[in-house]
Coordinates of C-alpha atoms and ligand atoms in Angstrom, one line a residue:
X1 CA 55.8 -112.3 -90.0
X2 CA 56.8 -116.1 -90.1
X3 CA 55.6 -118.8 -92.2
X4 CA 51.7 -120.3 -92.4
X5 CA 50.6 -121.8 -89.0
X6 CA 48.8 -125.2 -90.0
X7 CA 50.3 -127.6 -87.3
X8 CA 49.8 -127.3 -83.6
X9 CA 51.6 -129.3 -81.3
X10 CA 50.3 -129.1 -77.7
X11 CA 52.4 -130.5 -75.2
X12 CA 51.0 -131.7 -72.0
X13 CA 47.4 -133.3 -71.2
X14 CA 46.5 -131.8 -68.1
X15 CA 43.6 -129.4 -67.7
X16 CA 45.5 -126.7 -69.5
X17 CA 46.3 -129.1 -72.4
X18 CA 42.9 -130.5 -73.1
X19 CA 41.0 -127.3 -72.5
X20 CA 43.5 -125.9 -75.2
X21 CA 43.1 -129.2 -77.2
X22 CA 39.0 -128.8 -76.9
X23 CA 38.9 -125.2 -77.9
X24 CA 41.3 -125.9 -80.8
X25 CA 39.1 -128.5 -82.1
X26 CA 36.0 -126.9 -82.0
X27 CA 37.0 -123.7 -83.8
X28 CA 40.5 -124.5 -85.7
X29 CA 40.3 -128.1 -86.7
X30 CA 37.6 -127.7 -89.0
X31 CA 39.4 -124.9 -90.7
X32 CA 42.0 -127.3 -91.7
X33 CA 44.9 -126.6 -89.0
X34 CA 46.0 -130.1 -87.5
X35 CA 46.1 -130.5 -83.8
X36 CA 48.3 -133.1 -81.7
X37 CA 48.7 -133.2 -78.2
X38 CA 51.5 -135.3 -76.4
X39 CA 51.0 -136.5 -72.9
X40 CA 52.8 -139.0 -70.3
X41 CA 50.8 -141.2 -68.2
X42 CA 54.1 -142.1 -66.6
X43 CA 54.4 -138.5 -65.6
X44 CA 50.6 -137.9 -64.8
X45 CA 49.2 -134.5 -64.1
X46 CA 49.0 -132.0 -60.9
X47 CA 45.9 -133.6 -60.1
X48 CA 44.4 -130.8 -58.1
X49 CA 42.1 -127.8 -59.4
X50 CA 38.5 -128.4 -58.7
X51 CA 37.0 -125.2 -57.9
X52 CA 36.3 -122.5 -60.7
X53 CA 34.6 -119.2 -61.2
X54 CA 31.9 -118.4 -63.3
X55 CA 33.7 -117.6 -66.5
X56 CA 33.8 -121.4 -67.1
X57 CA 30.3 -120.9 -67.9
X58 CA 31.4 -119.1 -71.0
X59 CA 33.8 -121.7 -71.9
X60 CA 31.7 -124.7 -71.7
X61 CA 28.9 -122.6 -73.7
X62 CA 31.7 -121.6 -76.4
X63 CA 32.3 -125.6 -76.9
X64 CA 28.3 -126.2 -76.9
X65 CA 28.9 -128.4 -73.7
X66 CA 25.6 -129.6 -72.0
X67 CA 25.5 -128.5 -68.2
X68 CA 23.7 -131.6 -67.1
X69 CA 26.1 -134.0 -69.1
X70 CA 29.1 -132.1 -67.6
X71 CA 28.0 -132.3 -63.9
X72 CA 27.1 -135.9 -64.4
X73 CA 30.2 -136.6 -66.0
X74 CA 32.8 -134.8 -63.6
X75 CA 30.7 -135.3 -60.5
X76 CA 30.3 -131.6 -60.3
X77 CA 28.4 -129.3 -57.9
X78 CA 27.6 -125.8 -58.0
X79 CA 29.4 -123.0 -56.5
X80 CA 27.7 -119.8 -55.4
X81 CA 31.3 -118.0 -53.8
X82 CA 33.8 -118.9 -51.2
X83 CA 33.2 -118.7 -47.6
X84 CA 36.2 -117.0 -45.8
X85 CA 36.5 -118.3 -42.1
X86 CA 38.8 -116.8 -39.8
X87 CA 40.8 -114.5 -42.1
X88 CA 40.0 -111.1 -40.9
X89 CA 40.4 -112.4 -37.0
X90 CA 39.6 -115.6 -35.7
X91 CA 35.9 -116.3 -35.8
X92 CA 35.3 -114.1 -38.4
X93 CA 33.4 -115.3 -41.4
X94 CA 32.2 -113.9 -44.6
X95 CA 30.8 -115.1 -48.2
X96 CA 32.5 -113.9 -51.1
X97 CA 29.6 -114.1 -53.5
X98 CA 29.3 -114.4 -57.3
X99 CA 26.3 -112.3 -58.6
X100 CA 25.7 -108.6 -57.3
X101 CA 25.1 -107.0 -53.9
X102 CA 21.6 -105.2 -54.0
X103 CA 20.3 -103.1 -56.7
X104 CA 22.2 -100.0 -58.0
X105 CA 19.8 -96.9 -57.0
X106 CA 20.5 -93.6 -59.2
X107 CA 23.3 -94.8 -60.9
X108 CA 25.2 -95.5 -57.5
X109 CA 26.8 -98.8 -56.6
X110 CA 24.2 -100.1 -54.0
X111 CA 27.1 -100.6 -51.4
X112 CA 26.5 -96.6 -50.7
X113 CA 23.4 -97.2 -49.6
X114 CA 24.4 -100.1 -47.1
X115 CA 27.2 -97.7 -45.9
X116 CA 24.8 -94.8 -45.5
X117 CA 22.4 -97.2 -43.5
X118 CA 25.4 -98.5 -41.3
X119 CA 26.2 -95.1 -40.4
X120 CA 22.9 -94.5 -39.0
X121 CA 23.2 -97.4 -36.5
X122 CA 22.1 -100.8 -38.7
X123 CA 24.0 -103.9 -38.4
X124 CA 22.8 -105.3 -41.3
X125 CA 25.7 -107.2 -43.0
X126 CA 26.2 -107.0 -46.8
X127 CA 25.2 -110.7 -47.3
X128 CA 21.5 -110.0 -46.5
X129 CA 21.6 -108.3 -49.9
X130 CA 23.3 -110.9 -52.3
X131 CA 21.1 -113.4 -53.8
X132 CA 24.2 -115.9 -53.8
X133 CA 24.9 -115.5 -50.3
X134 CA 21.3 -116.1 -49.3
X135 CA 21.0 -119.0 -51.2
X136 CA 24.4 -120.3 -50.2
X137 CA 23.7 -119.7 -46.5
X138 CA 20.3 -122.0 -46.9
X139 CA 22.0 -124.6 -48.8
X140 CA 20.0 -124.0 -51.9
X141 CA 20.5 -123.4 -55.7
X142 CA 18.6 -123.0 -58.9
X143 CA 20.1 -121.0 -62.0
X144 CA 19.6 -117.3 -62.7
X145 CA 16.2 -116.6 -64.5
X146 CA 16.2 -114.0 -67.2
X147 CA 13.7 -111.4 -66.0
X148 CA 15.9 -108.8 -64.5
X149 CA 13.1 -107.5 -62.1
X150 CA 13.5 -111.3 -60.0
X151 CA 16.4 -111.0 -57.7
X152 CA 16.8 -114.7 -59.1
X153 CA 18.2 -113.0 -62.1
X154 CA 21.5 -112.0 -59.7
X155 CA 22.3 -115.7 -59.1
X156 CA 25.8 -116.5 -60.9
X157 CA 27.2 -119.9 -60.5
X158 CA 30.7 -121.7 -61.4
X159 CA 31.3 -125.3 -60.3
X160 CA 33.6 -127.7 -58.0
X161 CA 34.3 -130.6 -60.2
X162 CA 36.9 -133.8 -60.2
X163 CA 39.9 -132.4 -61.9
X164 CA 40.9 -135.9 -63.6
X165 CA 37.3 -136.4 -65.0
X166 CA 37.2 -133.0 -66.3
X167 CA 40.4 -133.3 -68.2
X168 CA 39.0 -136.8 -69.2
X169 CA 35.6 -135.3 -70.3
X170 CA 37.7 -132.6 -72.5
X171 CA 39.5 -135.4 -74.1
X172 CA 36.8 -137.1 -75.5
X173 CA 35.4 -133.9 -76.6
X174 CA 38.6 -132.7 -78.5
X175 CA 39.6 -136.4 -79.9
X176 CA 35.8 -136.7 -81.5
X177 CA 36.6 -133.4 -83.4
X178 CA 39.8 -134.4 -84.7
X179 CA 42.8 -134.1 -82.2
X180 CA 45.4 -136.5 -82.0
X181 CA 46.5 -137.5 -78.9
X182 CA 50.2 -139.1 -78.7
X183 CA 51.4 -140.8 -75.7
X184 CA 54.8 -140.5 -74.8
X185 CA 57.7 -138.5 -72.8
X186 CA 59.3 -136.0 -74.5
X187 CA 62.8 -135.9 -74.2
X188 CA 64.0 -132.8 -76.1
X189 CA 62.6 -129.8 -77.7
X190 CA 64.2 -129.1 -81.2
X191 CA 65.2 -125.7 -82.4
X192 CA 65.8 -123.9 -85.6
X193 CA 69.5 -123.4 -85.4
X194 CA 68.9 -120.2 -87.6
X195 CA 66.3 -118.4 -85.2
X196 CA 65.7 -120.6 -82.7
X197 CA 62.1 -120.9 -82.9
X198 CA 60.9 -124.6 -82.0
X199 CA 60.5 -127.2 -84.7
X200 CA 59.4 -130.7 -83.3
X201 CA 59.4 -132.5 -79.9
X202 CA 61.5 -135.7 -79.6
X203 CA 60.4 -138.5 -77.6
X204 CA 61.8 -141.1 -75.8
X205 CA 61.2 -143.5 -78.1
X206 CA 62.7 -141.5 -80.9
X207 CA 59.4 -140.4 -82.8
X208 CA 59.5 -136.6 -83.7
X209 CA 56.3 -134.3 -83.8
X210 CA 56.7 -131.3 -85.9
X211 CA 54.9 -128.3 -85.9
X212 CA 54.5 -124.8 -86.7
X213 CA 53.2 -123.4 -83.2
X214 CA 53.6 -125.1 -79.8
X215 CA 51.4 -124.4 -76.7
X216 CA 53.5 -125.6 -73.4
X217 CA 50.9 -127.0 -71.4
X218 CA 53.7 -129.2 -69.3
X219 CA 52.7 -127.9 -65.9
X220 CA 55.3 -126.5 -63.7
X221 CA 58.0 -127.7 -65.5
X222 CA 57.6 -125.5 -68.5
X223 CA 59.8 -127.6 -70.6
X224 CA 59.1 -125.6 -73.5
X225 CA 59.0 -122.1 -72.6
X226 CA 61.3 -122.2 -69.5
X227 CA 63.7 -125.0 -70.0
X228 CA 64.0 -124.4 -73.8
X229 CA 63.3 -120.8 -74.4
X230 CA 64.7 -119.7 -71.3
X231 CA 61.6 -117.1 -70.7
X232 CA 62.2 -116.1 -66.8
X233 CA 59.9 -116.3 -64.2
X234 CA 58.9 -113.5 -61.9
X235 CA 58.9 -114.9 -58.2
X236 CA 56.1 -113.1 -56.0
X237 CA 56.7 -115.0 -52.9
X238 CA 57.4 -111.6 -50.8
X239 CA 53.6 -111.0 -51.6
X240 CA 52.3 -114.5 -51.7
X241 CA 54.4 -116.5 -49.5
X242 CA 52.5 -119.6 -49.8
X243 CA 54.5 -121.7 -51.8
X244 CA 53.3 -125.4 -50.6
X245 CA 49.8 -127.4 -50.6
X246 CA 49.1 -130.8 -49.3
X247 CA 45.9 -132.1 -50.9
X248 CA 43.7 -135.2 -49.7
X249 CA 40.1 -136.1 -50.3
X250 CA 37.7 -137.5 -47.5
X251 CA 34.4 -139.0 -47.6
X252 CA 31.4 -137.0 -48.1
X253 CA 29.2 -137.0 -45.2
X254 CA 26.6 -134.2 -45.5
X255 CA 24.7 -132.7 -48.4
X256 CA 27.0 -130.9 -50.8
X257 CA 27.3 -127.1 -49.9
X258 CA 26.9 -124.6 -52.9
X259 CA 30.2 -123.1 -52.0
X260 CA 34.1 -123.2 -51.3
X261 CA 35.2 -122.8 -47.9
X262 CA 38.5 -121.4 -47.2
X263 CA 39.6 -121.3 -43.6
X264 CA 42.5 -119.5 -42.4
X265 CA 45.1 -121.7 -40.6
X266 CA 48.6 -121.0 -38.7
X267 CA 50.8 -120.5 -42.0
X268 CA 48.4 -120.4 -44.6
X269 CA 45.0 -121.8 -45.2
X270 CA 42.7 -124.8 -46.1
X271 CA 40.2 -125.6 -48.8
X272 CA 37.1 -127.7 -48.6
X273 CA 35.8 -128.3 -52.2
X274 CA 32.2 -130.4 -51.8
X275 CA 31.8 -132.9 -55.0
X276 CA 29.2 -135.5 -55.7
X277 CA 31.6 -138.5 -54.4
X278 CA 33.9 -136.9 -52.1
X279 CA 35.1 -133.7 -50.4
X280 CA 38.5 -132.2 -51.7
X281 CA 40.9 -130.9 -49.0
X282 CA 44.1 -129.4 -49.0
X283 CA 46.5 -127.1 -47.0
X284 CA 48.2 -124.2 -48.7
X285 CA 51.1 -123.1 -46.7
X286 CA 54.1 -121.1 -46.7
X287 CA 57.5 -123.4 -46.3
X288 CA 59.3 -120.4 -44.6
X289 CA 56.6 -120.4 -41.7
X290 CA 55.8 -124.0 -41.6
X291 CA 57.2 -127.5 -42.2
X292 CA 55.6 -130.4 -44.2
X293 CA 54.8 -132.7 -41.2
X294 CA 53.2 -129.8 -39.4
X295 CA 51.2 -128.9 -42.2
X296 CA 50.3 -132.5 -42.9
X297 CA 49.2 -133.2 -39.1
X298 CA 47.2 -129.8 -39.4
X299 CA 45.2 -130.8 -42.5
X300 CA 44.3 -134.3 -41.4
X301 CA 43.3 -132.8 -37.8
X302 CA 40.9 -130.8 -39.7
X303 CA 38.7 -133.0 -41.9
X304 CA 35.0 -133.7 -41.7
X305 CA 35.4 -137.5 -42.6
X306 CA 37.8 -140.2 -43.3
X307 CA 40.5 -139.8 -45.8
X308 CA 39.9 -141.8 -49.1
X309 CA 43.5 -142.0 -50.1
X310 CA 47.1 -140.9 -49.4
X311 CA 48.2 -137.1 -49.3
X312 CA 49.4 -135.4 -52.5
X313 CA 52.3 -133.1 -51.7
X314 CA 52.7 -129.8 -54.0
X315 CA 55.5 -127.0 -54.4
X316 CA 55.0 -123.9 -56.4
X317 CA 56.5 -120.7 -56.8
X318 CA 53.8 -118.0 -57.2
X319 CA 54.4 -115.9 -59.9
X320 CA 54.1 -115.7 -63.6
X321 CA 56.5 -116.2 -66.7
X322 CA 57.7 -112.3 -67.7
X323 CA 56.2 -113.4 -71.4
X324 CA 54.0 -116.4 -72.1
X325 CA 54.2 -116.3 -75.9
X326 CA 57.9 -116.2 -77.0
X327 CA 58.9 -116.9 -80.5
X328 CA 56.5 -119.9 -81.9
X329 CA 55.5 -120.9 -78.4
X330 CA 52.4 -119.9 -76.0
X331 CA 52.4 -121.4 -72.6
X332 CA 49.0 -121.9 -71.2
X333 CA 48.4 -123.3 -67.5
X334 CA 50.9 -123.6 -64.8
X335 CA 53.9 -123.4 -67.3
X336 CA 52.6 -119.7 -67.6
X337 CA 52.3 -118.9 -64.1
X338 CA 50.5 -120.0 -60.6
X339 CA 49.2 -117.7 -58.1
X340 CA 48.0 -120.2 -55.6
X341 CA 44.3 -121.3 -55.5
X342 CA 42.8 -119.0 -53.1
X343 CA 40.1 -117.4 -55.5
X344 CA 40.1 -120.5 -57.6
X345 CA 41.7 -118.4 -60.6
X346 CA 43.6 -120.9 -62.4
X347 CA 41.6 -122.5 -64.6
X348 CA 40.1 -119.2 -65.6
X349 CA 43.4 -117.8 -66.4
X350 CA 43.7 -121.0 -68.8
X351 CA 40.8 -119.9 -70.2
X352 CA 41.9 -116.2 -70.9
X353 CA 45.0 -117.9 -72.4
X354 CA 43.0 -120.1 -74.8
X355 CA 40.2 -117.5 -76.2
X356 CA 43.2 -114.8 -76.4
X357 CA 45.2 -117.2 -78.6
X358 CA 42.0 -118.0 -80.6
X359 CA 41.4 -114.3 -81.2
X360 CA 45.1 -113.5 -82.2
X361 CA 45.9 -117.2 -83.9
X362 CA 48.6 -116.4 -86.4
X363 CA 47.2 -118.4 -89.1
X364 CA 49.3 -116.5 -91.8
X365 CA 52.1 -115.9 -89.6
X366 CA 53.3 -114.9 -86.5
X367 CA 53.2 -111.0 -85.9
X368 CA 55.1 -109.5 -83.1
X369 CA 52.5 -106.7 -82.6
X370 CA 50.0 -109.3 -81.9
X371 CA 52.7 -111.5 -79.9
X372 CA 53.0 -108.2 -77.8
X373 CA 49.4 -107.7 -77.2
X374 CA 48.9 -111.1 -76.1
X375 CA 51.7 -111.0 -73.7
X376 CA 50.4 -107.6 -72.2
X377 CA 46.6 -109.2 -71.8
X378 CA 47.7 -112.2 -70.3
X379 CA 50.7 -110.2 -68.4
X380 CA 47.8 -107.8 -66.9
X381 CA 45.3 -110.7 -66.0
X382 CA 47.6 -112.4 -63.7
X383 CA 48.8 -109.0 -62.0
X384 CA 45.4 -107.8 -61.4
X385 CA 44.5 -111.5 -59.4
X386 CA 47.7 -111.0 -58.0
X387 CA 46.6 -107.7 -56.4
X388 CA 43.1 -109.7 -55.4
X389 CA 44.9 -112.2 -53.5
X390 CA 47.5 -110.1 -51.5
X391 CA 44.5 -108.2 -50.0
X392 CA 43.1 -111.6 -48.3
X393 CA 46.5 -111.7 -46.5
X394 CA 47.2 -108.2 -45.8
X395 CA 43.9 -106.8 -44.6
X396 CA 43.9 -108.7 -41.6
X397 CA 43.8 -107.8 -37.8
X398 CA 45.3 -111.4 -37.1
X399 CA 48.8 -111.2 -35.0
X400 CA 48.6 -115.0 -33.5
X401 CA 51.0 -116.1 -35.6
X402 CA 54.6 -115.0 -37.3
X403 CA 52.9 -115.9 -40.8
X404 CA 49.9 -113.8 -40.2
X405 CA 52.3 -110.8 -39.0
X406 CA 54.3 -111.1 -42.0
X407 CA 51.3 -110.9 -44.5
X408 CA 50.0 -107.9 -42.3
X409 CA 52.9 -105.7 -42.4
X410 CA 54.5 -106.7 -45.7
X411 CA 55.2 -104.2 -48.6
X412 CA 52.2 -104.6 -51.0
X413 CA 52.1 -103.2 -54.9
X414 CA 51.2 -99.5 -55.0
X415 CA 48.2 -100.5 -57.2
X416 CA 46.9 -102.4 -54.5
X417 CA 47.5 -99.5 -51.9
X418 CA 45.9 -97.0 -54.3
X419 CA 42.7 -99.2 -54.6
X420 CA 42.4 -99.9 -50.8
X421 CA 42.9 -96.4 -49.8
X422 CA 40.3 -95.0 -52.4
X423 CA 37.7 -97.4 -51.0
X424 CA 38.7 -96.6 -47.4
X425 CA 37.7 -93.0 -48.2
X426 CA 34.6 -93.1 -49.4
X427 CA 33.7 -96.6 -50.6
X428 CA 34.7 -95.8 -54.2
X429 CA 36.1 -98.4 -56.4
X430 CA 36.8 -98.5 -60.2
X431 CA 37.4 -101.7 -62.0
X432 CA 40.3 -102.0 -64.0
X433 CA 39.8 -103.2 -67.7
X434 CA 41.8 -106.2 -67.1
X435 CA 40.8 -107.2 -63.8
X436 CA 38.9 -110.6 -63.7
X437 CA 37.1 -109.3 -60.4
X438 CA 34.2 -106.9 -60.4
X439 CA 33.2 -104.3 -57.9
X440 CA 31.0 -107.2 -55.7
X441 CA 34.2 -109.0 -55.3
X442 CA 36.3 -106.3 -54.4
X443 CA 33.7 -104.9 -52.0
X444 CA 32.9 -108.3 -50.5
X445 CA 36.7 -109.3 -49.8
X446 CA 37.5 -105.5 -48.3
X447 CA 34.3 -105.3 -46.2
X448 CA 34.9 -109.1 -45.0
X449 CA 38.4 -108.2 -44.2
X450 CA 37.6 -105.4 -42.3
X451 CA 38.1 -102.2 -44.4
X452 CA 35.0 -100.1 -43.6
X453 CA 35.1 -97.0 -45.7
X454 CA 34.7 -93.5 -43.6
X455 CA 32.4 -92.1 -46.0
X456 CA 30.3 -92.9 -48.7
X457 CA 28.8 -91.4 -52.3
X458 CA 26.8 -88.1 -51.7
X459 CA 24.1 -89.4 -54.3
X460 CA 23.2 -92.0 -51.7
X461 CA 22.0 -89.1 -49.6
X462 CA 19.4 -88.5 -52.5
X463 CA 16.6 -90.4 -51.1
X464 CA 15.0 -89.9 -47.9
X465 CA 15.4 -92.0 -44.5
X466 CA 12.0 -93.5 -44.7
X467 CA 12.7 -94.7 -48.5
X468 CA 15.8 -95.6 -47.8
X469 CA 14.5 -98.0 -44.9
X470 CA 11.9 -99.5 -46.8
X471 CA 14.0 -100.0 -49.9
X472 CA 16.6 -101.7 -48.0
X473 CA 13.7 -103.9 -45.8
X474 CA 12.3 -105.1 -49.2
X475 CA 15.5 -106.2 -50.6
X476 CA 16.5 -108.2 -47.7
X477 CA 12.8 -109.7 -47.8
X478 CA 12.9 -110.5 -51.4
X479 CA 16.4 -111.9 -51.2
X480 CA 15.6 -114.3 -48.4
X481 CA 12.1 -115.4 -49.5
X482 CA 13.7 -116.3 -53.0
X483 CA 16.2 -118.1 -51.1
X484 CA 13.6 -120.3 -49.0
X485 CA 11.9 -121.3 -52.0
X486 CA 14.5 -122.4 -54.2
X487 CA 15.4 -126.3 -53.9
X488 CA 18.1 -127.8 -51.9
X489 CA 21.6 -127.8 -53.8
X490 CA 22.1 -131.3 -53.2
X491 CA 18.4 -132.1 -54.5
X492 CA 19.3 -130.1 -57.7
X493 CA 22.4 -132.0 -58.3
X494 CA 20.6 -135.5 -57.9
X495 CA 18.1 -134.4 -60.4
X496 CA 20.4 -132.9 -62.9
X497 CA 22.5 -135.9 -62.9
X498 CA 19.6 -138.3 -62.9
X499 CA 18.0 -136.6 -66.1
X500 CA 21.8 -136.8 -67.6
X501 CA 21.6 -140.3 -67.0
X502 CA 18.3 -141.1 -68.5
X503 CA 19.0 -139.1 -71.6
X504 CA 22.1 -141.0 -72.2
X505 CA 20.6 -144.1 -71.7
X506 CA 17.7 -142.9 -74.1
X507 CA 20.5 -142.0 -76.7
X508 CA 22.2 -145.2 -76.3
X509 CA 19.0 -147.2 -77.2
Ligands
FAD24 P1 49.5 -130.6 -65.2 O1 48.4 -130.9 -64.8 O2 50.6 -130.7 -64.3 O3 49.8 -131.2 -66.4 C1 50.7 -131.3 -67.3 C2 51.0 -132.4 -68.2 O4 52.2 -132.1 -69.1 C3 50.6 -133.8 -67.7 O5 49.7 -134.2 -68.9 C4 52.1 -134.1 -67.8 O6 52.0 -135.5 -68.3 C5 52.6 -133.4 -69.3 N1 54.0 -133.6 -69.3 C6 55.2 -132.8 -68.5 N2 56.2 -133.2 -68.9 C7 56.1 -133.9 -70.1 C8 57.1 -134.7 -71.0 N3 58.5 -134.5 -70.6 N4 56.7 -135.3 -71.6 C9 55.4 -135.5 -71.9 N5 54.4 -135.0 -71.1 C10 54.8 -134.3 -70.0 N6 43.0 -124.1 -60.1 C11 41.8 -123.8 -60.2 O7 41.2 -123.3 -61.1 N7 40.9 -124.1 -59.2 C12 41.5 -124.8 -57.9 O8 40.8 -125.1 -57.1 C13 42.9 -124.9 -58.1 N8 43.4 -125.4 -56.9 C14 44.8 -125.5 -56.9 C15 45.5 -126.3 -55.7 C16 46.8 -126.7 -55.7 C17 47.6 -127.1 -54.5 C18 47.6 -126.5 -57.0 C19 49.2 -126.6 -57.0 C20 46.8 -126.1 -58.2 C21 45.6 -125.8 -58.1 N9 45.0 -125.1 -59.4 C22 43.3 -124.8 -59.2 C23 45.5 -125.3 -60.4 C24 45.2 -126.3 -61.7 O9 45.5 -127.3 -60.8 C25 45.8 -126.0 -62.8 O10 45.8 -124.7 -63.3 C26 45.3 -127.0 -63.7 O11 45.6 -128.4 -63.3 C27 46.3 -126.9 -64.8 O12 47.8 -127.7 -65.1 P2 48.4 -127.7 -65.9 O13 47.7 -128.5 -67.2 O14 49.0 -126.5 -66.6 O15 49.5 -128.9 -65.6

């Protein structure tokens, strides 16, 4: 145990820094803990990170953030899943939805009934049994309802938003609740000569920001956890070879789609993220298989409309820090690890880092047992996301480029092989406790990438042929009808933004 922790210093003010500051301002500042955040406008932030997964709703709820206000302030839209184009083979397309597939019957996951139906010759896609897929396909959106009998209860959503506006929004939130922002460039990180713990950040102009606990949110540079404390980083490029990205916004020309699109390309993939005022685009690629100029040209040749600014070139090493809590320093955000943006998991992993820090906050001193638990929880979270991402690359029939030959034939972690083989036999899947992705996600991607089980759960045979036919037809019809009655996504967003603006005008009067 160390001494009492009453001063927290956050180094860095990107999405990670301000998410951490917002949460600490809500829960710890009222208890007497002081929180200071140091950031440098001159250095800036990574400037990307615009798609999320549903856990963000819990984070916003935890902070008491109003959804309409949030969507208006961040130019956000709603996201029901990710459409994967050309991943299994060129011309293939599937949606990885949030929410469930169908309704489980007799305690057996729905996809076993879908498999039984396929074995007797049906070609209905899994998407026909997903509320989110049906709404996304129709460009519709509404929030879930609480009645579990309604198919709309299965709607689950996340957001797309402007990363800069999101950090700004959280900054306002945190500053209003007592977080002190310090503008300045960190020159050195001071350590105790006795035991190496961090004691202060020294800025370029000589100011010293002292603290008891330091949160490293300095992005890829990892100034505290990496450069100062020397915690190693595991490089996962052998499994996830994409290590560069080029991002560029373009004009918005169509109604915003309620999903992200990820299109497989020659040496990686391209994202398309619809916001209220623009479309975010980027090409994530492997430098071992493609040069920067070629990637930039491929990105610019595949945009919906004119660009709105210069391209932003980024380099990264997919992987994670061996331990994210070391001495009195906790790394959150890109300093802790980065797994490439394919399933929009980074902001969620920040959220996980922040919420577990709150759960284990060492007010009365740092306990090594708690540190070990924090490291294992966060480490496992990264490991399971890694396996899920590898699946997208490895389960492919593509053989048109050296990049796809590599990922199709590379060695993958045993944990992934076990999951895939179990599913391929009889459609069985058992989620691990630390796995961020549910059975819906794994089934969506395994089936979408061409893994069709050779059998299914015997209990799915317990209903008669006629009942199966009638139940499946009724489910399909229910989802399609519910989607047809929803408002268009763009109209939903427009209405929400208008309501938020009227509310804030009324508030100002
Ligand atoms: P940064 O944004 O880099 O912030 C670092 C902060 O540290 C800045 O404020 C900087 O000024 C400060 N700093 C650094 N050094 C110093 C110093 N010496 N002195 C003072 N201040 C300093 N995530 C998602 O969830 N969804 C996505 O769709 C998504 N897409 C992505 C696409 C790409 C190509 C990449 C690379 C990432 C993507 N991410 C995505 C990840 C997401 O961008 C990050 O998780 C998120 O932005 C958090 O970054 P950060 O705050 O850790 O780092």
